[in-house]
Each structure stands twice: as structure tokens, then as C-alpha cells.
GROMACS .gro file of C-alpha atoms in nm:
model
  336
    1UNK     CA    1  12.339  -8.638  18.478
    2UNK     CA    2  12.222  -8.345  18.249
    3UNK     CA    3  12.437  -8.147  18.054
    4UNK     CA    4  12.400  -7.801  18.333
    5UNK     CA    5  12.601  -7.999  18.551
    6UNK     CA    6  12.859  -8.041  18.252
    7UNK     CA    7  12.856  -7.707  18.216
    8UNK     CA    8  12.899  -7.608  18.542
    9UNK     CA    9  13.173  -7.876  18.620
   10UNK     CA   10  13.365  -7.753  18.353
   11UNK     CA   11  13.277  -7.377  18.345
   12UNK     CA   12  13.417  -7.372  18.702
   13UNK     CA   13  13.783  -7.638  18.640
   14UNK     CA   14  13.798  -7.355  18.295
   15UNK     CA   15  13.857  -7.021  18.545
   16UNK     CA   16  14.083  -7.196  18.854
   17UNK     CA   17  14.380  -7.075  18.696
   18UNK     CA   18  14.510  -6.915  18.312
   19UNK     CA   19  14.799  -7.283  18.339
   20UNK     CA   20  14.467  -7.505  18.427
   21UNK     CA   21  14.200  -7.366  18.226
   22UNK     CA   22  14.441  -7.431  17.899
   23UNK     CA   23  14.534  -7.707  18.014
   24UNK     CA   24  14.119  -7.778  18.103
   25UNK     CA   25  14.068  -7.664  17.750
   26UNK     CA   26  14.299  -7.904  17.609
   27UNK     CA   27  14.183  -8.235  17.693
   28UNK     CA   28  13.877  -8.164  17.681
   29UNK     CA   29  13.853  -8.028  17.315
   30UNK     CA   30  14.097  -8.349  17.222
   31UNK     CA   31  13.875  -8.568  17.384
   32UNK     CA   32  13.515  -8.384  17.254
   33UNK     CA   33  13.651  -8.368  16.923
   34UNK     CA   34  13.699  -8.780  16.936
   35UNK     CA   35  13.409  -8.865  17.024
   36UNK     CA   36  13.234  -8.596  16.733
   37UNK     CA   37  13.401  -8.779  16.487
   38UNK     CA   38  13.284  -9.128  16.636
   39UNK     CA   39  12.913  -8.935  16.580
   40UNK     CA   40  12.931  -8.860  16.289
   41UNK     CA   41  13.110  -9.214  16.180
   42UNK     CA   42  12.744  -9.353  16.335
   43UNK     CA   43  12.519  -9.027  16.209
   44UNK     CA   44  12.640  -9.163  15.793
   45UNK     CA   45  12.590  -9.578  15.867
   46UNK     CA   46  12.260  -9.450  16.063
   47UNK     CA   47  12.170  -9.247  15.766
   48UNK     CA   48  12.228  -9.534  15.516
   49UNK     CA   49  12.034  -9.854  15.743
   50UNK     CA   50  11.730  -9.487  15.681
   51UNK     CA   51  11.770  -9.479  15.375
   52UNK     CA   52  11.714  -9.818  15.216
   53UNK     CA   53  11.461  -9.971  15.448
   54UNK     CA   54  11.259  -9.686  15.364
   55UNK     CA   55  11.280  -9.678  15.056
   56UNK     CA   56  11.443  -9.959  14.915
   57UNK     CA   57  11.407 -10.241  15.083
   58UNK     CA   58  11.079 -10.495  15.130
   59UNK     CA   59  10.977 -10.378  15.484
   60UNK     CA   60  10.927 -10.655  15.740
   61UNK     CA   61  10.785 -10.686  16.061
   62UNK     CA   62  11.156 -10.675  16.201
   63UNK     CA   63  11.280 -10.404  15.951
   64UNK     CA   64  11.042 -10.100  16.096
   65UNK     CA   65  11.225 -10.183  16.437
   66UNK     CA   66  11.586 -10.151  16.282
   67UNK     CA   67  11.418  -9.821  16.122
   68UNK     CA   68  11.267  -9.682  16.425
   69UNK     CA   69  11.632  -9.756  16.606
   70UNK     CA   70  11.860  -9.635  16.328
   71UNK     CA   71  11.604  -9.315  16.409
   72UNK     CA   72  11.664  -9.285  16.779
   73UNK     CA   73  12.007  -9.337  16.734
   74UNK     CA   74  12.068  -9.089  16.485
   75UNK     CA   75  11.897  -8.831  16.708
   76UNK     CA   76  12.094  -8.938  17.011
   77UNK     CA   77  12.437  -8.862  16.814
   78UNK     CA   78  12.348  -8.603  16.649
   79UNK     CA   79  12.220  -8.411  16.932
   80UNK     CA   80  12.496  -8.534  17.145
   81UNK     CA   81  12.758  -8.358  16.872
   82UNK     CA   82  12.573  -7.983  16.923
   83UNK     CA   83  12.554  -8.050  17.266
   84UNK     CA   84  13.010  -8.076  17.230
   85UNK     CA   85  13.050  -7.812  17.047
   86UNK     CA   86  12.849  -7.602  17.268
   87UNK     CA   87  13.005  -7.647  17.572
   88UNK     CA   88  13.368  -7.664  17.302
   89UNK     CA   89  13.261  -7.299  17.347
   90UNK     CA   90  13.177  -7.262  17.690
   91UNK     CA   91  13.576  -7.333  17.691
   92UNK     CA   92  13.714  -7.143  17.503
   93UNK     CA   93  13.492  -6.812  17.416
   94UNK     CA   94  13.610  -6.451  17.579
   95UNK     CA   95  13.213  -6.545  17.568
   96UNK     CA   96  13.157  -6.831  17.721
   97UNK     CA   97  12.739  -6.840  17.813
   98UNK     CA   98  12.465  -6.655  17.585
   99UNK     CA   99  12.114  -6.613  17.609
  100UNK     CA  100  11.910  -6.922  17.612
  101UNK     CA  101  12.225  -7.121  17.661
  102UNK     CA  102  12.066  -7.309  18.007
  103UNK     CA  103  11.762  -7.421  17.865
  104UNK     CA  104  11.931  -7.538  17.470
  105UNK     CA  105  12.125  -7.747  17.723
  106UNK     CA  106  11.792  -7.855  17.852
  107UNK     CA  107  11.605  -7.927  17.528
  108UNK     CA  108  11.946  -8.108  17.415
  109UNK     CA  109  11.960  -8.323  17.701
  110UNK     CA  110  11.547  -8.414  17.699
  111UNK     CA  111  11.535  -8.509  17.326
  112UNK     CA  112  11.846  -8.701  17.358
  113UNK     CA  113  11.740  -8.876  17.652
  114UNK     CA  114  11.427  -8.929  17.423
  115UNK     CA  115  11.621  -9.118  17.126
  116UNK     CA  116  11.836  -9.309  17.380
  117UNK     CA  117  11.541  -9.446  17.639
  118UNK     CA  118  11.383  -9.560  17.349
  119UNK     CA  119  11.621  -9.690  17.187
  120UNK     CA  120  11.660  -9.943  17.484
  121UNK     CA  121  11.300  -9.991  17.451
  122UNK     CA  122  11.300 -10.102  17.073
  123UNK     CA  123  11.557 -10.373  17.140
  124UNK     CA  124  11.431 -10.491  17.374
  125UNK     CA  125  11.097 -10.526  17.213
  126UNK     CA  126  11.254 -10.608  16.877
  127UNK     CA  127  11.517 -10.892  17.171
  128UNK     CA  128  11.145 -11.016  17.309
  129UNK     CA  129  10.933 -11.049  16.922
  130UNK     CA  130  11.201 -11.300  16.811
  131UNK     CA  131  11.255 -11.508  17.092
  132UNK     CA  132  10.906 -11.564  17.152
  133UNK     CA  133  10.893 -11.655  16.758
  134UNK     CA  134  11.098 -11.983  16.808
  135UNK     CA  135  10.987 -12.041  17.084
  136UNK     CA  136  10.627 -12.014  16.979
  137UNK     CA  137  10.654 -12.043  16.629
  138UNK     CA  138  10.241 -12.129  16.541
  139UNK     CA  139  10.129 -11.949  16.792
  140UNK     CA  140  10.291 -11.637  16.698
  141UNK     CA  141  10.240 -11.668  16.316
  142UNK     CA  142   9.840 -11.698  16.429
  143UNK     CA  143   9.869 -11.438  16.682
  144UNK     CA  144  10.062 -11.160  16.559
  145UNK     CA  145   9.887 -10.846  16.435
  146UNK     CA  146   9.996 -10.759  16.122
  147UNK     CA  147  10.039 -10.348  16.184
  148UNK     CA  148  10.200 -10.470  16.572
  149UNK     CA  149  10.591 -10.342  16.503
  150UNK     CA  150  10.366  -9.953  16.467
  151UNK     CA  151  10.186 -10.013  16.711
  152UNK     CA  152  10.513 -10.122  16.971
  153UNK     CA  153  10.730  -9.900  16.805
  154UNK     CA  154  10.515  -9.592  16.862
  155UNK     CA  155  10.396  -9.658  17.232
  156UNK     CA  156  10.823  -9.689  17.301
  157UNK     CA  157  10.856  -9.386  17.150
  158UNK     CA  158  10.596  -9.252  17.357
  159UNK     CA  159  10.719  -9.349  17.725
  160UNK     CA  160  11.084  -9.353  17.663
  161UNK     CA  161  10.960  -8.926  17.588
  162UNK     CA  162  10.879  -8.943  17.970
  163UNK     CA  163  11.087  -9.048  18.092
  164UNK     CA  164  11.270  -8.804  17.905
  165UNK     CA  165  11.095  -8.577  18.057
  166UNK     CA  166  11.037  -8.687  18.431
  167UNK     CA  167  11.383  -8.712  18.475
  168UNK     CA  168  11.527  -8.395  18.327
  169UNK     CA  169  11.234  -8.185  18.499
  170UNK     CA  170  11.204  -8.295  18.792
  171UNK     CA  171  11.616  -8.460  18.830
  172UNK     CA  172  11.744  -8.040  18.751
  173UNK     CA  173  12.087  -8.040  18.839
  174UNK     CA  174  12.027  -7.900  19.176
  175UNK     CA  175  11.787  -8.185  19.212
  176UNK     CA  176  12.019  -8.405  19.126
  177UNK     CA  177  12.320  -8.250  19.285
  178UNK     CA  178  12.143  -8.229  19.705
  179UNK     CA  179  11.924  -8.566  19.618
  180UNK     CA  180  11.579  -8.458  19.615
  181UNK     CA  181  11.259  -8.597  19.750
  182UNK     CA  182  11.126  -8.573  19.447
  183UNK     CA  183  11.470  -8.728  19.226
  184UNK     CA  184  11.555  -9.010  19.413
  185UNK     CA  185  11.241  -9.243  19.341
  186UNK     CA  186  11.299  -9.121  18.966
  187UNK     CA  187  11.670  -9.195  18.918
  188UNK     CA  188  11.547  -9.554  19.117
  189UNK     CA  189  11.300  -9.581  18.876
  190UNK     CA  190  11.513  -9.572  18.561
  191UNK     CA  191  11.749  -9.720  18.687
  192UNK     CA  192  11.574 -10.053  18.786
  193UNK     CA  193  11.434  -9.980  18.442
  194UNK     CA  194  11.712 -10.074  18.263
  195UNK     CA  195  11.878 -10.267  18.476
  196UNK     CA  196  11.623 -10.513  18.611
  197UNK     CA  197  11.350 -10.507  18.273
  198UNK     CA  198  11.501 -10.443  17.971
  199UNK     CA  199  11.832 -10.632  18.092
  200UNK     CA  200  11.696 -10.966  18.127
  201UNK     CA  201  11.434 -10.985  17.887
  202UNK     CA  202  11.737 -10.878  17.634
  203UNK     CA  203  11.959 -11.170  17.812
  204UNK     CA  204  11.734 -11.362  17.798
  205UNK     CA  205  11.589 -11.416  17.465
  206UNK     CA  206  11.999 -11.323  17.338
  207UNK     CA  207  12.083 -11.723  17.523
  208UNK     CA  208  11.731 -11.825  17.405
  209UNK     CA  209  11.825 -11.758  16.976
  210UNK     CA  210  12.164 -11.906  17.080
  211UNK     CA  211  12.042 -12.215  17.154
  212UNK     CA  212  11.824 -12.186  16.860
  213UNK     CA  213  12.170 -12.116  16.660
  214UNK     CA  214  12.311 -12.390  16.818
  215UNK     CA  215  12.083 -12.700  16.823
  216UNK     CA  216  11.985 -12.626  16.395
  217UNK     CA  217  12.372 -12.434  16.253
  218UNK     CA  218  12.466 -12.847  16.139
  219UNK     CA  219  12.172 -12.886  15.931
  220UNK     CA  220  12.099 -12.524  15.788
  221UNK     CA  221  12.271 -12.173  15.891
  222UNK     CA  222  12.075 -11.943  16.119
  223UNK     CA  223  11.979 -11.626  16.056
  224UNK     CA  224  12.144 -11.339  16.027
  225UNK     CA  225  11.867 -11.124  16.206
  226UNK     CA  226  11.944 -11.414  16.520
  227UNK     CA  227  12.297 -11.290  16.522
  228UNK     CA  228  12.258 -10.925  16.386
  229UNK     CA  229  12.011 -10.909  16.768
  230UNK     CA  230  12.272 -11.104  16.959
  231UNK     CA  231  12.609 -10.840  16.840
  232UNK     CA  232  12.357 -10.561  16.915
  233UNK     CA  233  12.277 -10.684  17.253
  234UNK     CA  234  12.608 -10.787  17.309
  235UNK     CA  235  12.732 -10.415  17.254
  236UNK     CA  236  12.463 -10.331  17.453
  237UNK     CA  237  12.519 -10.449  17.754
  238UNK     CA  238  12.862 -10.440  17.779
  239UNK     CA  239  12.848 -10.003  17.693
  240UNK     CA  240  12.547  -9.915  17.812
  241UNK     CA  241  12.424 -10.080  18.160
  242UNK     CA  242  12.849 -10.009  18.286
  243UNK     CA  243  12.796  -9.676  18.250
  244UNK     CA  244  12.435  -9.664  18.398
  245UNK     CA  245  12.539  -9.860  18.730
  246UNK     CA  246  12.823  -9.561  18.783
  247UNK     CA  247  12.572  -9.248  18.744
  248UNK     CA  248  12.330  -9.467  19.004
  249UNK     CA  249  12.687  -9.560  19.250
  250UNK     CA  250  12.715  -9.134  19.124
  251UNK     CA  251  12.390  -9.038  19.233
  252UNK     CA  252  12.423  -9.165  19.567
  253UNK     CA  253  12.748  -8.909  19.650
  254UNK     CA  254  12.976  -9.287  19.582
  255UNK     CA  255  13.200  -9.077  19.280
  256UNK     CA  256  13.198  -8.726  19.375
  257UNK     CA  257  13.517  -8.559  19.282
  258UNK     CA  258  13.497  -8.269  18.943
  259UNK     CA  259  13.721  -8.486  18.756
  260UNK     CA  260  13.558  -8.768  18.820
  261UNK     CA  261  13.208  -8.603  18.674
  262UNK     CA  262  13.369  -8.524  18.430
  263UNK     CA  263  13.579  -8.837  18.293
  264UNK     CA  264  13.237  -9.029  18.385
  265UNK     CA  265  13.083  -8.800  18.157
  266UNK     CA  266  13.296  -8.848  17.868
  267UNK     CA  267  13.327  -9.223  17.870
  268UNK     CA  268  12.909  -9.217  17.864
  269UNK     CA  269  12.977  -9.023  17.611
  270UNK     CA  270  13.212  -9.305  17.435
  271UNK     CA  271  13.015  -9.576  17.455
  272UNK     CA  272  12.676  -9.476  17.395
  273UNK     CA  273  12.788  -9.315  17.061
  274UNK     CA  274  12.977  -9.634  17.028
  275UNK     CA  275  12.641  -9.863  17.098
  276UNK     CA  276  12.521  -9.634  16.862
  277UNK     CA  277  12.725  -9.592  16.628
  278UNK     CA  278  12.825  -9.956  16.603
  279UNK     CA  279  12.436 -10.093  16.462
  280UNK     CA  280  12.428 -10.023  16.141
  281UNK     CA  281  12.840 -10.142  16.049
  282UNK     CA  282  12.691 -10.517  16.230
  283UNK     CA  283  12.449 -10.502  15.946
  284UNK     CA  284  12.650 -10.473  15.717
  285UNK     CA  285  12.913 -10.684  15.805
  286UNK     CA  286  12.697 -10.979  15.878
  287UNK     CA  287  12.473 -10.914  15.551
  288UNK     CA  288  12.818 -10.990  15.318
  289UNK     CA  289  12.888 -11.289  15.237
  290UNK     CA  290  13.271 -11.389  15.255
  291UNK     CA  291  13.362 -11.597  15.097
  292UNK     CA  292  13.240 -11.497  14.739
  293UNK     CA  293  13.489 -11.234  14.606
  294UNK     CA  294  13.230 -11.001  14.440
  295UNK     CA  295  13.138 -10.705  14.546
  296UNK     CA  296  12.817 -10.631  14.694
  297UNK     CA  297  12.568 -10.379  14.683
  298UNK     CA  298  12.399 -10.232  15.016
  299UNK     CA  299  12.081 -10.345  14.942
  300UNK     CA  300  12.188 -10.666  14.855
  301UNK     CA  301  12.368 -10.649  15.234
  302UNK     CA  302  12.101 -10.552  15.392
  303UNK     CA  303  11.821 -10.762  15.238
  304UNK     CA  304  12.011 -11.086  15.363
  305UNK     CA  305  12.050 -10.930  15.677
  306UNK     CA  306  11.682 -10.897  15.794
  307UNK     CA  307  11.481 -11.136  15.555
  308UNK     CA  308  11.300 -11.393  15.763
  309UNK     CA  309  11.126 -11.648  15.781
  310UNK     CA  310  10.844 -11.511  15.579
  311UNK     CA  311  11.090 -11.348  15.314
  312UNK     CA  312  11.255 -11.748  15.243
  313UNK     CA  313  10.840 -11.829  15.259
  314UNK     CA  314  10.774 -11.640  14.968
  315UNK     CA  315  10.971 -11.671  14.765
  316UNK     CA  316  10.990 -12.044  14.807
  317UNK     CA  317  10.638 -11.996  14.720
  318UNK     CA  318  10.703 -11.748  14.397
  319UNK     CA  319  10.995 -12.005  14.285
  320UNK     CA  320  10.734 -12.295  14.300
  321UNK     CA  321  10.404 -12.068  14.108
  322UNK     CA  322  10.650 -11.957  13.836
  323UNK     CA  323  10.748 -12.325  13.736
  324UNK     CA  324  10.475 -12.405  13.718
  325UNK     CA  325  10.305 -12.167  13.501
  326UNK     CA  326  10.671 -12.251  13.285
  327UNK     CA  327  10.573 -12.564  13.298
  328UNK     CA  328  10.192 -12.535  13.196
  329UNK     CA  329  10.293 -12.358  12.893
  330UNK     CA  330  10.499 -12.550  12.756
  331UNK     CA  331  10.263 -12.818  12.793
  332UNK     CA  332  10.047 -12.700  12.652
  333UNK     CA  333  10.271 -12.601  12.379
  334UNK     CA  334  10.327 -12.912  12.263
  335UNK     CA  335  10.017 -13.002  12.309
  336UNK     CA  336   9.893 -12.791  12.019
   0.00000   0.00000   0.00000
């Protein structure tokens, strides 16, 4: 559902009666305030991750995905706050409507959904790529292009923005409520992309990584990136997928009441905000060494969280070369 549909629902409830308007304003403001706080926490976390991965930590093929995922989460959370503040103004202001309000809401909806869809695609891509690196390590190392992560992220952003544009321009408020011939296939395709394509890829990839962890756990502790992907996918599945299913049911008139619409909107906001907020804190928790009582810098935590086999091999090779150089210098000194 777009924000103009919510705005109509809120406005209708606002002017039913004075007492009902005050009650609606109170409930909406409290719910919106909680969502705004949650979004602010997520904005802080994603900003920190973006800063360190871009400017403080050496990038690898997976941190490119994480940077783009943080940007997508940041955009969604930021525009969600703006939309909620506009709706609070609708309920509280003596002049709830202002010039260009509907156009602004539509613009914000397009941007936020672009970030939402792109984030889903990026999480799917990183899950699939990590799964392929586990199943076919030799083929993966030999055939993977160096700039593949950048190319994939650019393509996924383009697809996400295109999907959002089609969703918002074809399925307007009236088209969504009337189930027009143009809107129905768009809703089915969007639902199919998330449930039929992205969800199975993420789930199968996560189970593959779980099996890998189980097999290698006794020999060595699994890479933290495995755990990050599994937890991030789990959070996405339990928070986003049920909401997508509910909106799909609502489109086909299984959910019809205006109060249900408003409640479902906030359920969507909370779940999507939670999904975008929790990701950076997953990185912090997984990357920290809990057995050590000493404090850790954010940079060290994130470096441990996203270290790959290539990074470890580079460290070992550098250590070996340094050791051999030291030995050569020692032997040369003893000779003279």
C-alpha cells in the first residue's frame, strides 16, 4: 500500500468525530514515535557501518555488498521517518493538507520502495555468492570477475528502482483499491519475485552455509561472514515475508477494514524498520570477541566480521614473506 492510501485512511478517521480524532491522533503519534526511534537507531548503525567500510577498512568482494545494503537500509529508514512526520502533521495540524503533499508522498514512496527492493536483491545476491563459493570453491576462485560485486550491485539497484517505479505509477491508490487489470499483474509479479525467487535462494543458501558450519566446526571456527548472512536472512524471513503475504491478501480483499489497514501499515513499518535497523548490530555482535574482556574498536570488530579466506591467505603470505626476509637478513649478518 502506498502512503497516499494510508493518508486517506488517517484523514477519514481524523474527521469522524472530535473524540475519535483525539484518540486516533494519540494512538498514531505513539505508534509513529516508536517507529521513528527505531529508525533513528538504524540510521546511526548503518551510518557507522558505511563510514568504516568505505573509509577505514580494506574492501573485499563482500564488503561491497554490505556497503550497498547499508545505503539501502539508511534510505528506507530516513524516508520512513519523513513520511511518519507528514502523517503526524496531517492529524495534528489545523491545515493538514499543503500544496504538493500527495506528490511528495508519492516521491518518498518511490524512493523508499526502491531502497526496500534493492536491499532484498542485494541480500539475495550475497547469500547466493557465498553459497557458490562454498559449493564450488575452485571454480569460484578461477572464474569470478574482479569487479563482479560492483556490477551486480549496480544492476540490482537499477532493477529495484524500476520495480518501485512500476509499482507506484501503475498501482496508484485508486488502482490498488479497485484491483485494476493493470495493477493486478504488477502485484502478482512483485509478490512472486520476493516469495518465488528471492526467498528460496536465500533459504537454500543459508541452509548450505549451515551445513558447511556443522561440518567444519570441529576443525575450525566458521567464518563470521557465514553467521552474519544466516542471521540476516533469518531476520528478513521472519520480518518482511509475512508482511508481504498480508499485503498480497489485502489486495485481494481478504483484509478490508480501515482500522486493519492502519494496523497493517504500522506492522509493516515496524517489521521493515527492524529488518533495516538490526543488520549493522548483527555485524557488531558477530565481529566482537566475547571471550576477551578488553575493549574492541569498531574498526577491529568490522574487520573480523567481514574477513574472508582471501584476506586470511594474504595475511599468511605476508607473514611468511616477512619471516623469510627476517631469516635471510639474519643469515647474511651471521655470514659477515
